[in-house]
PDB file of C-alpha atoms and ligand atoms in Angstrom:
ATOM      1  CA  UNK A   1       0.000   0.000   0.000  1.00  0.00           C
ATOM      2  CA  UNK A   2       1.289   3.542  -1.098  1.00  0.00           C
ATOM      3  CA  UNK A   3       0.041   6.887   0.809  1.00  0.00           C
ATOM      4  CA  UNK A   4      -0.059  10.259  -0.652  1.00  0.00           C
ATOM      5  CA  UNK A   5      -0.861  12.502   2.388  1.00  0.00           C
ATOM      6  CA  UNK A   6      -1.537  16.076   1.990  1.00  0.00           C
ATOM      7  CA  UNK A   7      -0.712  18.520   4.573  1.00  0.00           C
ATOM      8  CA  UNK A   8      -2.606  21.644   4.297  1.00  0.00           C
ATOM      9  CA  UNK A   9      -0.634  23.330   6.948  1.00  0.00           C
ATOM     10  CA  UNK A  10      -2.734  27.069   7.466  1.00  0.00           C
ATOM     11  CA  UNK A  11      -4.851  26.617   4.408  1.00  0.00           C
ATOM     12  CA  UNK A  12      -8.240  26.299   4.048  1.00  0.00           C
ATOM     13  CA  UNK A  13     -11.894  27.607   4.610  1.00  0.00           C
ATOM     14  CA  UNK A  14     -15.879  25.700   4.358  1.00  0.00           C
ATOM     15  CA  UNK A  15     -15.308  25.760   0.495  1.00  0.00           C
ATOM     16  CA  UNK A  16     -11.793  24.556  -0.126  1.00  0.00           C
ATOM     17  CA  UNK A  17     -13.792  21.392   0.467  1.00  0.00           C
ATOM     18  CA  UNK A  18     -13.662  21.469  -3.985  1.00  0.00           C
ATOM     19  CA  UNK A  19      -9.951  20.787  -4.125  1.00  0.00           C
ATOM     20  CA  UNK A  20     -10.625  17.752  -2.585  1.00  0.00           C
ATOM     21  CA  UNK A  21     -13.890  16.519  -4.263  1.00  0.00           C
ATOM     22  CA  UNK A  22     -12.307  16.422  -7.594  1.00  0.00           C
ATOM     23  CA  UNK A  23      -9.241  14.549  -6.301  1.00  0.00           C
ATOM     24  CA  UNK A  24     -11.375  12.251  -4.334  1.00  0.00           C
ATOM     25  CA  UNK A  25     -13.151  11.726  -7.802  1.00  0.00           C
ATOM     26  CA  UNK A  26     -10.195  11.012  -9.491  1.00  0.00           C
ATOM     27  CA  UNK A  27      -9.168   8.311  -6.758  1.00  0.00           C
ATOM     28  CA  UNK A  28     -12.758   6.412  -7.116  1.00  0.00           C
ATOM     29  CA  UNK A  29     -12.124   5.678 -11.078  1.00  0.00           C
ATOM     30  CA  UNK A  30      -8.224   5.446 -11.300  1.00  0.00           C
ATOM     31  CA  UNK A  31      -7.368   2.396 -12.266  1.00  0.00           C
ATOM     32  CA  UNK A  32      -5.041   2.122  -9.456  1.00  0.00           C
ATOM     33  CA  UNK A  33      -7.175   3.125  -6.601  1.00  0.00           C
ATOM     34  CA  UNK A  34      -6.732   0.004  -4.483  1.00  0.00           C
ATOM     35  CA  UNK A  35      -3.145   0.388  -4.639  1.00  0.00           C
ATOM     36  CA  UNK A  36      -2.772   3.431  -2.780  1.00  0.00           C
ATOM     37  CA  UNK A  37      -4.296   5.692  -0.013  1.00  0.00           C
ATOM     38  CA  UNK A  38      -5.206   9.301   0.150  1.00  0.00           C
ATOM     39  CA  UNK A  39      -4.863  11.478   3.416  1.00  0.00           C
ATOM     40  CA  UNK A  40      -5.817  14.885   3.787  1.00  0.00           C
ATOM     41  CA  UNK A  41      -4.826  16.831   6.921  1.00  0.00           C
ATOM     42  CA  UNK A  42      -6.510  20.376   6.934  1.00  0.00           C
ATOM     43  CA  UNK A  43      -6.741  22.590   9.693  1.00  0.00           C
ATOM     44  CA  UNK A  44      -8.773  21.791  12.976  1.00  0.00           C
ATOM     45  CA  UNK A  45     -11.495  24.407  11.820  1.00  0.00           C
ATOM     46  CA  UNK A  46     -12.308  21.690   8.592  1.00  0.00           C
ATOM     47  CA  UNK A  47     -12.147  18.672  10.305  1.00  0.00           C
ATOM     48  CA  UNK A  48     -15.264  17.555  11.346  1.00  0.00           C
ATOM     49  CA  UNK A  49     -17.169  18.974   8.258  1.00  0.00           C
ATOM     50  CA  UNK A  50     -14.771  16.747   6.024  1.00  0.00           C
ATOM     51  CA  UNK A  51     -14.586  13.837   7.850  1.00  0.00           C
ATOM     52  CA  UNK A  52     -18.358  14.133   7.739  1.00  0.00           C
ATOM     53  CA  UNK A  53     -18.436  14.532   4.306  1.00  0.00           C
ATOM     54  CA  UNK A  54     -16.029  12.137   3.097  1.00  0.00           C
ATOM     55  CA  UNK A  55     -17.062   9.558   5.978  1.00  0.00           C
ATOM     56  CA  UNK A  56     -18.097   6.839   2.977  1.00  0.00           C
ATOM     57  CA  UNK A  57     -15.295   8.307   0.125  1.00  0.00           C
ATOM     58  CA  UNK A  58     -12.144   7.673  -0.436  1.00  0.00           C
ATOM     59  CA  UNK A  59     -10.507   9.989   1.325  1.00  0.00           C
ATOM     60  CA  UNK A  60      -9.304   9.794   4.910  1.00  0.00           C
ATOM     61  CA  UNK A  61      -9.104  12.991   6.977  1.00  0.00           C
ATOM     62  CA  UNK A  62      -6.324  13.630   9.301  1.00  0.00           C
ATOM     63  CA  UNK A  63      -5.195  16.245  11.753  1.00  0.00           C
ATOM     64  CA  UNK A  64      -2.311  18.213  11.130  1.00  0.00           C
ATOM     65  CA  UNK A  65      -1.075  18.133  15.441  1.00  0.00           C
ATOM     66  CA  UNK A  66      -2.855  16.993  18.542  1.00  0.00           C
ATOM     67  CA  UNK A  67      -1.694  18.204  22.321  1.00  0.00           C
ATOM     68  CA  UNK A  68       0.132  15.923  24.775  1.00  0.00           C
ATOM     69  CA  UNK A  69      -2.762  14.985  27.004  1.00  0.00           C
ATOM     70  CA  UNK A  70      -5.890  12.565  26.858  1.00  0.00           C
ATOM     71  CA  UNK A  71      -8.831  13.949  26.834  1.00  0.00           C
ATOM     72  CA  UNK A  72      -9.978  17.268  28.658  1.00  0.00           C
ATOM     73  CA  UNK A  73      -7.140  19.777  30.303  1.00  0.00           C
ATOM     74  CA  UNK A  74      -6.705  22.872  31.738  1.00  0.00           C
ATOM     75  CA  UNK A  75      -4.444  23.916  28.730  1.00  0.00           C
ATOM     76  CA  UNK A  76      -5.836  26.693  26.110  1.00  0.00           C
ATOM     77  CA  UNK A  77      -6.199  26.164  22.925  1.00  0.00           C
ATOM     78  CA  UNK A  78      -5.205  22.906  22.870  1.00  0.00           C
ATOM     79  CA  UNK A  79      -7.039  19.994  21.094  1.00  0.00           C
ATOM     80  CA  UNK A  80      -6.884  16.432  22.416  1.00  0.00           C
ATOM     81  CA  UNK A  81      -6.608  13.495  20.238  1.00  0.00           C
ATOM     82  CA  UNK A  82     -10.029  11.986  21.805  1.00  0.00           C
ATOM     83  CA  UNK A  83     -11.781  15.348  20.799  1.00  0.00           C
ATOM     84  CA  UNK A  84     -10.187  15.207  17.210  1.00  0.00           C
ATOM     85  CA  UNK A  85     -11.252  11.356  17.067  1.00  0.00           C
ATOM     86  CA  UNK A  86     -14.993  12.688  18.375  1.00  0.00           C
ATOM     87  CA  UNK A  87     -15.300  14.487  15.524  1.00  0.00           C
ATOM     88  CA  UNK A  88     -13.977  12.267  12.287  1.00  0.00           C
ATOM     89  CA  UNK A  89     -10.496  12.380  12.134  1.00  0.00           C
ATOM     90  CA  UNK A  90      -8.703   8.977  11.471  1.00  0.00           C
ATOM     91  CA  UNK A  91      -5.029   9.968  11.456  1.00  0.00           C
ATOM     92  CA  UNK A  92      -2.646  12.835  13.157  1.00  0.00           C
ATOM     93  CA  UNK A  93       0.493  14.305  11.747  1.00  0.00           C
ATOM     94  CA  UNK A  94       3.050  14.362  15.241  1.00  0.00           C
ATOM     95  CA  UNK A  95       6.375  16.251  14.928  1.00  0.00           C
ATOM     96  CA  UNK A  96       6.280  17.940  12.268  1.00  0.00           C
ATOM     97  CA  UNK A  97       9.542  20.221  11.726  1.00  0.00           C
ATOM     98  CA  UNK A  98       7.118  23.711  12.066  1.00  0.00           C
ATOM     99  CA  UNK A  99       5.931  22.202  15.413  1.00  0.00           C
ATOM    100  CA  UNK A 100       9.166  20.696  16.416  1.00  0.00           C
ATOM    101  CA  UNK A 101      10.361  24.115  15.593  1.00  0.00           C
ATOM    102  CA  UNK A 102       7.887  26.010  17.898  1.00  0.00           C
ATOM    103  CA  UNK A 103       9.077  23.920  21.275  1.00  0.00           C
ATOM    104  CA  UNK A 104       7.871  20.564  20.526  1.00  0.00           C
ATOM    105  CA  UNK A 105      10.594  18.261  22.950  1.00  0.00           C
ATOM    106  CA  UNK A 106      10.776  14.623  22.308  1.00  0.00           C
ATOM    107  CA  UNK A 107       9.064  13.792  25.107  1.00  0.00           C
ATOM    108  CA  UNK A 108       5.878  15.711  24.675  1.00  0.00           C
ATOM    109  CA  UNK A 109       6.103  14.051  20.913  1.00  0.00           C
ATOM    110  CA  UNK A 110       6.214  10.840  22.908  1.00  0.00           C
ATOM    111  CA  UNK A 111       3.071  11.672  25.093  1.00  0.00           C
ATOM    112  CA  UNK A 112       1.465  12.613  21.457  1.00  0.00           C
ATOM    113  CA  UNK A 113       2.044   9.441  20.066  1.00  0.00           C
ATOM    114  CA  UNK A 114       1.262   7.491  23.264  1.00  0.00           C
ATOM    115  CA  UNK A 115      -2.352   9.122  23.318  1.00  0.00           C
ATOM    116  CA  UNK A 116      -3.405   9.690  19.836  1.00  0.00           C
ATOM    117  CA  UNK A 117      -2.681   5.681  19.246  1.00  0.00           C
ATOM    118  CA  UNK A 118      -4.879   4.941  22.506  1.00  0.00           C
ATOM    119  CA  UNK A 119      -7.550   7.267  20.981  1.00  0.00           C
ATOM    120  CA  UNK A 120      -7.550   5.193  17.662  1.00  0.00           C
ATOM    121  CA  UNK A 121      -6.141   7.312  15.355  1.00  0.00           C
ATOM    122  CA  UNK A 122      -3.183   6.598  13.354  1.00  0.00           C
ATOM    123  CA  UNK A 123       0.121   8.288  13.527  1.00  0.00           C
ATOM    124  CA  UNK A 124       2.383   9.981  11.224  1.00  0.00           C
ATOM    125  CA  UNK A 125       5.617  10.448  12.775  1.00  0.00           C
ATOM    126  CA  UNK A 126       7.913  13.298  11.354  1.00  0.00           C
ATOM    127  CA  UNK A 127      11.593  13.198  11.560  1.00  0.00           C
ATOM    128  CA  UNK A 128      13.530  15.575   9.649  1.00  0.00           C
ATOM    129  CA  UNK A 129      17.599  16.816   9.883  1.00  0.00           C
ATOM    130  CA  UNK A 130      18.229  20.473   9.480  1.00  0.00           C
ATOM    131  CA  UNK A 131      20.516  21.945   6.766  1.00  0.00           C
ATOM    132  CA  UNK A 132      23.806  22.426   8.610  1.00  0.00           C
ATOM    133  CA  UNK A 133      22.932  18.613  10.197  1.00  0.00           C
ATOM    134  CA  UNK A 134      23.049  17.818   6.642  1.00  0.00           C
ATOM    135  CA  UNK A 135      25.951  19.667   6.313  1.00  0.00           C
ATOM    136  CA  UNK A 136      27.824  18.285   8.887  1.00  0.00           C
ATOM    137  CA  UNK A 137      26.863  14.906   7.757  1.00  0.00           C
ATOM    138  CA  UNK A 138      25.197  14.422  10.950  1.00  0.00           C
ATOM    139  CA  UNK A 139      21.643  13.060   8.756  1.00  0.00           C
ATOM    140  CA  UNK A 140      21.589   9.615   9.940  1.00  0.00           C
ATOM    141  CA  UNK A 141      22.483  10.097  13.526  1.00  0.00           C
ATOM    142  CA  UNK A 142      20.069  12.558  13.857  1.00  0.00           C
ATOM    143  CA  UNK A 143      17.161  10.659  12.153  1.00  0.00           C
ATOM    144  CA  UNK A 144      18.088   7.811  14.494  1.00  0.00           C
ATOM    145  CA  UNK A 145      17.742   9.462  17.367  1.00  0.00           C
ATOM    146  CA  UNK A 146      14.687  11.636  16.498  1.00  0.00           C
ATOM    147  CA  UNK A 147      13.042   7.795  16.321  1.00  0.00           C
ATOM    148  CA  UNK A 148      14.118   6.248  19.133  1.00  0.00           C
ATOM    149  CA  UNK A 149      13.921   8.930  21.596  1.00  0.00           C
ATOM    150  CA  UNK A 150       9.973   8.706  20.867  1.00  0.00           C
ATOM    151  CA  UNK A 151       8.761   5.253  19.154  1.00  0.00           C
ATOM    152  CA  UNK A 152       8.786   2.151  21.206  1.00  0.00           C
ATOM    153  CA  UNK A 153       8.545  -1.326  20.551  1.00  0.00           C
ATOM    154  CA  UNK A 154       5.124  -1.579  22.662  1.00  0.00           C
ATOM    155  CA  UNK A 155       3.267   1.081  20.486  1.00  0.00           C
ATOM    156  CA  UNK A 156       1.304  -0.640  17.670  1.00  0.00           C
ATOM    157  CA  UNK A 157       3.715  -0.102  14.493  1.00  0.00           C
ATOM    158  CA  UNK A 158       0.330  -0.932  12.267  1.00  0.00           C
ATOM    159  CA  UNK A 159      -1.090   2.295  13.409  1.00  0.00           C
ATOM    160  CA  UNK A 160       2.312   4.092  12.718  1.00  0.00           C
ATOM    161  CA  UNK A 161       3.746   5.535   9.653  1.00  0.00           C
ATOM    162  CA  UNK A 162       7.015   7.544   9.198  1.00  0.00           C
ATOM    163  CA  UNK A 163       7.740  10.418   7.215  1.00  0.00           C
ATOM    164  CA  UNK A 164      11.339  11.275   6.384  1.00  0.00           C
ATOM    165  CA  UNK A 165      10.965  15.300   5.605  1.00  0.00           C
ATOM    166  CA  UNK A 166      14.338  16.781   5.355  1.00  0.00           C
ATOM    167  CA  UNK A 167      13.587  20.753   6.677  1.00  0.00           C
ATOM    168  CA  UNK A 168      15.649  22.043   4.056  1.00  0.00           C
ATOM    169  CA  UNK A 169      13.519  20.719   1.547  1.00  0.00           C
ATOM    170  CA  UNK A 170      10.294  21.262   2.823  1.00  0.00           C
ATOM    171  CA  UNK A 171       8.710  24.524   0.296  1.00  0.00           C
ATOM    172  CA  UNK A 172      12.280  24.992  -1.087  1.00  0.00           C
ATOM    173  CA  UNK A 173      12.381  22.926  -4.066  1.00  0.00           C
ATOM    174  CA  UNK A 174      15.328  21.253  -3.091  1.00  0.00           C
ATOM    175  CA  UNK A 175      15.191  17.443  -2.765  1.00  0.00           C
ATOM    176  CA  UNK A 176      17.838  14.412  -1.669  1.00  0.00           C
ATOM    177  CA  UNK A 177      19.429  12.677  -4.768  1.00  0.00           C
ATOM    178  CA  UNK A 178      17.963   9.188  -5.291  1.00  0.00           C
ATOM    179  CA  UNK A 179      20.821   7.592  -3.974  1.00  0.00           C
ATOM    180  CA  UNK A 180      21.362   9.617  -1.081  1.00  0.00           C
ATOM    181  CA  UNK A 181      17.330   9.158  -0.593  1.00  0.00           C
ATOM    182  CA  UNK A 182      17.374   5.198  -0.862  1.00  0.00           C
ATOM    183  CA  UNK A 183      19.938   5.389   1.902  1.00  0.00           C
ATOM    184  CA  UNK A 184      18.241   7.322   3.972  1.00  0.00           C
ATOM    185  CA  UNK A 185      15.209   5.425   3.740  1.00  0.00           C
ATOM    186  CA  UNK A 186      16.677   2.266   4.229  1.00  0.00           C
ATOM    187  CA  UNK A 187      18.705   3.825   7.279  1.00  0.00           C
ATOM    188  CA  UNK A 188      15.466   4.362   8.558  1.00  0.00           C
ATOM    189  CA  UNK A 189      13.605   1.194   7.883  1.00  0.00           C
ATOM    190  CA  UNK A 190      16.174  -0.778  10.218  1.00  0.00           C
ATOM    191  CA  UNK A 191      15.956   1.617  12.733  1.00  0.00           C
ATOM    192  CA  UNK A 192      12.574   0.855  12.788  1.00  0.00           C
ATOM    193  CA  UNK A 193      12.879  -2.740  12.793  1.00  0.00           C
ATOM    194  CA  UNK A 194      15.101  -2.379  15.842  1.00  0.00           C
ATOM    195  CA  UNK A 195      12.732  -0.504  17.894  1.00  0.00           C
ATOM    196  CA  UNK A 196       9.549  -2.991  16.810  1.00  0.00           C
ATOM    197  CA  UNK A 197      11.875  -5.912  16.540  1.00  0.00           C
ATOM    198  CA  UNK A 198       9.516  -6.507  13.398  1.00  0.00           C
ATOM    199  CA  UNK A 199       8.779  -5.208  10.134  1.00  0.00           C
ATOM    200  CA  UNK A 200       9.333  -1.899   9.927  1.00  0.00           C
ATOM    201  CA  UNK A 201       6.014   0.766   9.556  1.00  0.00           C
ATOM    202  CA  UNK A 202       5.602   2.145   5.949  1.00  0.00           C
ATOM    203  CA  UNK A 203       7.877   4.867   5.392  1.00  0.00           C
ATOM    204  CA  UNK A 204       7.332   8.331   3.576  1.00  0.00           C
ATOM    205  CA  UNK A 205       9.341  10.698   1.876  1.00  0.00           C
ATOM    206  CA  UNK A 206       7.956  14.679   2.201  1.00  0.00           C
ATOM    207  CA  UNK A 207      10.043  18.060   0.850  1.00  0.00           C
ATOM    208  CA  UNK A 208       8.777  19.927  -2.656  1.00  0.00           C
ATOM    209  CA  UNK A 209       6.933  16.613  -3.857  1.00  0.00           C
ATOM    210  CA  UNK A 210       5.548  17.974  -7.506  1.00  0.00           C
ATOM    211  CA  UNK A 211       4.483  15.957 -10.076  1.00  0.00           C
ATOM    212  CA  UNK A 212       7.612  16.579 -12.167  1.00  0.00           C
ATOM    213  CA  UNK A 213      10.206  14.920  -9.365  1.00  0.00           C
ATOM    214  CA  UNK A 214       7.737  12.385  -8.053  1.00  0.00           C
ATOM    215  CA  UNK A 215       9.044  10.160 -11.036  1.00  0.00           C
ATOM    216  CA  UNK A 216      12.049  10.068  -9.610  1.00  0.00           C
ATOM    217  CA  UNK A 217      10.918   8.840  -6.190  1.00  0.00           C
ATOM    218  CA  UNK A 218       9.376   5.741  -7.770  1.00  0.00           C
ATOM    219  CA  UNK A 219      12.767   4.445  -8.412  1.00  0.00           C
ATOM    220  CA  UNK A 220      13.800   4.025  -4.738  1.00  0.00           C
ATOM    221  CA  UNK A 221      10.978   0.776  -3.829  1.00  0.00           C
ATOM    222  CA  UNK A 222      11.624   1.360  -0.046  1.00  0.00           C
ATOM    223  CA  UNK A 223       9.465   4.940  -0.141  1.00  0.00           C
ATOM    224  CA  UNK A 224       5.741   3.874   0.501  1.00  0.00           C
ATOM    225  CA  UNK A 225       4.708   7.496   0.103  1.00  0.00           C
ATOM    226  CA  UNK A 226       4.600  10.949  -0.006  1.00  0.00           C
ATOM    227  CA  UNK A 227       3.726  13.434   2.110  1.00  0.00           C
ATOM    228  CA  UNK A 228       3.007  16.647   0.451  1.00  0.00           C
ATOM    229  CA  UNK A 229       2.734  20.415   1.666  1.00  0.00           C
ATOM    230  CA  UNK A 230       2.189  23.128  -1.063  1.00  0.00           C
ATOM    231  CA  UNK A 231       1.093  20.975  -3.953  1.00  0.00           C
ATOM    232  CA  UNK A 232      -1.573  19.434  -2.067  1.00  0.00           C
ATOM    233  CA  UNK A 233      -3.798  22.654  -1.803  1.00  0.00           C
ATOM    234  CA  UNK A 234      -4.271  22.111  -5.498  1.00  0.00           C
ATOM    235  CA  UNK A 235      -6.651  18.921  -7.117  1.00  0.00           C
ATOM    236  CA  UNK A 236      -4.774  19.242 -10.768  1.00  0.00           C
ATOM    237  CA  UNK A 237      -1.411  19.264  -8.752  1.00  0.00           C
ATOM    238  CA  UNK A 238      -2.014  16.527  -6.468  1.00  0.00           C
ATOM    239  CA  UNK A 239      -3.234  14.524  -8.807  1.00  0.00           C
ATOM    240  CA  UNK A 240      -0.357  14.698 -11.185  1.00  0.00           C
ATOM    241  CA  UNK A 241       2.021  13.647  -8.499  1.00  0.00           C
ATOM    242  CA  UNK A 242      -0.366  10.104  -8.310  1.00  0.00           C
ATOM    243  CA  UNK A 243      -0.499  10.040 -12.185  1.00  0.00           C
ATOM    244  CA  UNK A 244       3.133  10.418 -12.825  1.00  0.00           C
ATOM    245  CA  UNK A 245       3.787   8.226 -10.052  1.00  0.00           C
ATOM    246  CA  UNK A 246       1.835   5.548 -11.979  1.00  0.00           C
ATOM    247  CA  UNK A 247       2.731   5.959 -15.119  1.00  0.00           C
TER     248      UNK A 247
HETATM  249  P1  13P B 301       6.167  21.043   0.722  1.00  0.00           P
HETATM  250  O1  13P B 301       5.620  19.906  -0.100  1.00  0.00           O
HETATM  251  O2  13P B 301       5.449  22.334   0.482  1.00  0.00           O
HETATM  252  O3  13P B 301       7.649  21.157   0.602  1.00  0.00           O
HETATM  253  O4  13P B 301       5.860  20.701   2.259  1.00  0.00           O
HETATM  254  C1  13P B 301       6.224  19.483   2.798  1.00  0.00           C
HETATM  255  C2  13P B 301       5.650  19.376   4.158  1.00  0.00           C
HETATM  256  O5  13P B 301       6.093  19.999   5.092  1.00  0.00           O
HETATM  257  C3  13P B 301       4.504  18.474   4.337  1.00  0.00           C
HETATM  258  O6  13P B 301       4.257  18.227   5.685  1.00  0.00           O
END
């Protein structure tokens, strides 16, 4: 199974819902549909009116964060993953690089993970070096550590995906070289299997997906996905990236 998850990051009002009925019309008569899935994350404002609306479609709605605790807290503004589960939403982005980036430690990432997974919705896990980590060739110890400082082996890996987003290629237009990619990937895929002694969860790749460098992703069989930022808050985009992937 392939994902292509969108991430509409602050994007999105009541009618944006169009992007995604043409894509999820496109999904229900590609001759490929069973061999992928399609994720939207808007912002907490759309949830429940998508997930609502798309409850028997193709698409699954996501959430693009959820806050450290259960249920109910003391804490404003924040949204629990029980309330975002109460209202539709089947998966929730954790650590991304923006959140990371605004104080997100490991071990409230952990406490994310840990209660989002108990609420029934599925993770996906963001890990991501920095460019001067890149630079310094510090990549693989980094995306080693981001994983086992929060994943462990008694969390249910078939509820967890992974998605490698290097930060400086996330809206840049700057992505890994295939080979550099593949190793990365596969870096991560034993890490994994360390921490689950199993398997490893299904793996993405996110950073300035497009439909004209997806092509180049297909080569490296180890990616099980995408997760995209700006060319998901456009149908014709998004689906190009799925076409070309295919073709
Ligand atoms: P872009 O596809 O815009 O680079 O964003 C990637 C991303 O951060 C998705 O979460």
């Amino acid at each position: 199974m392939r994902y292509f998850i969108g991430n509409w990051k602050m994007f999105g009002v009541p009618k944006s819902i169009n992007i995604l009925n043409k894509i999820n019309s496109f999904h229900s008569t590609d001759k490929n549909r069973n061999k992928y899935r399609v994720i939207i994350t808007p912002p907490y404002t759309l949830i429940e009116s998508y997930a609502k609306y798309f409850k028997n479609k193709k698409i699954s709605i996501g959430s693009q964060n959820c806050y450290q605790k259960e249920q109910f807290s003391s804490n404003t503004a924040a949204v629990s993953p029980y309330m975002l589960r109460s209202v539709g939403a089947q998966y929730t982005l954790v650590g991304h690089s923006d959140n990371r980036g605004e104080g997100d430690t490991d071990s409230m990432l952990k406490d994310k993970v840990k209660h989002a997974l108990k609420n029934n919705l599925k993770v996906v896990f963001c890990i991501g070096e920095n460019k001067s980590e890149k630079k310094n060739k510090k990549t693989l110890s980094i995306l080693k550590k981001q994983l086992i400082k929060v994943l462990e082996k008694n969390f249910n890996k078939n509820n967890i995906i992974v998605a490698y987003e290097p930060i400086w290629s996330i809206g840049t237009g700057k992505i890994p070289t295939v080979s550099e990619l593949k190793k990365t990937t596969i870096h991560i895929k034993k890490v994994l299997e360390s921490i689950f002694k199993k398997n490893s969860p299904a793996v993405l790749y996110g950073g300035s997906v497009d439909g004209s460098n997806v092509e180049m992703f297909k080569e490296i069989r180890e990616i099980d996905g995408f997760l995209i930022g700006g060319a998901s808050k456009s149908s014709k985009k998004f689906i190009d990236i799925i076409k070309n992937y295919y073709r």
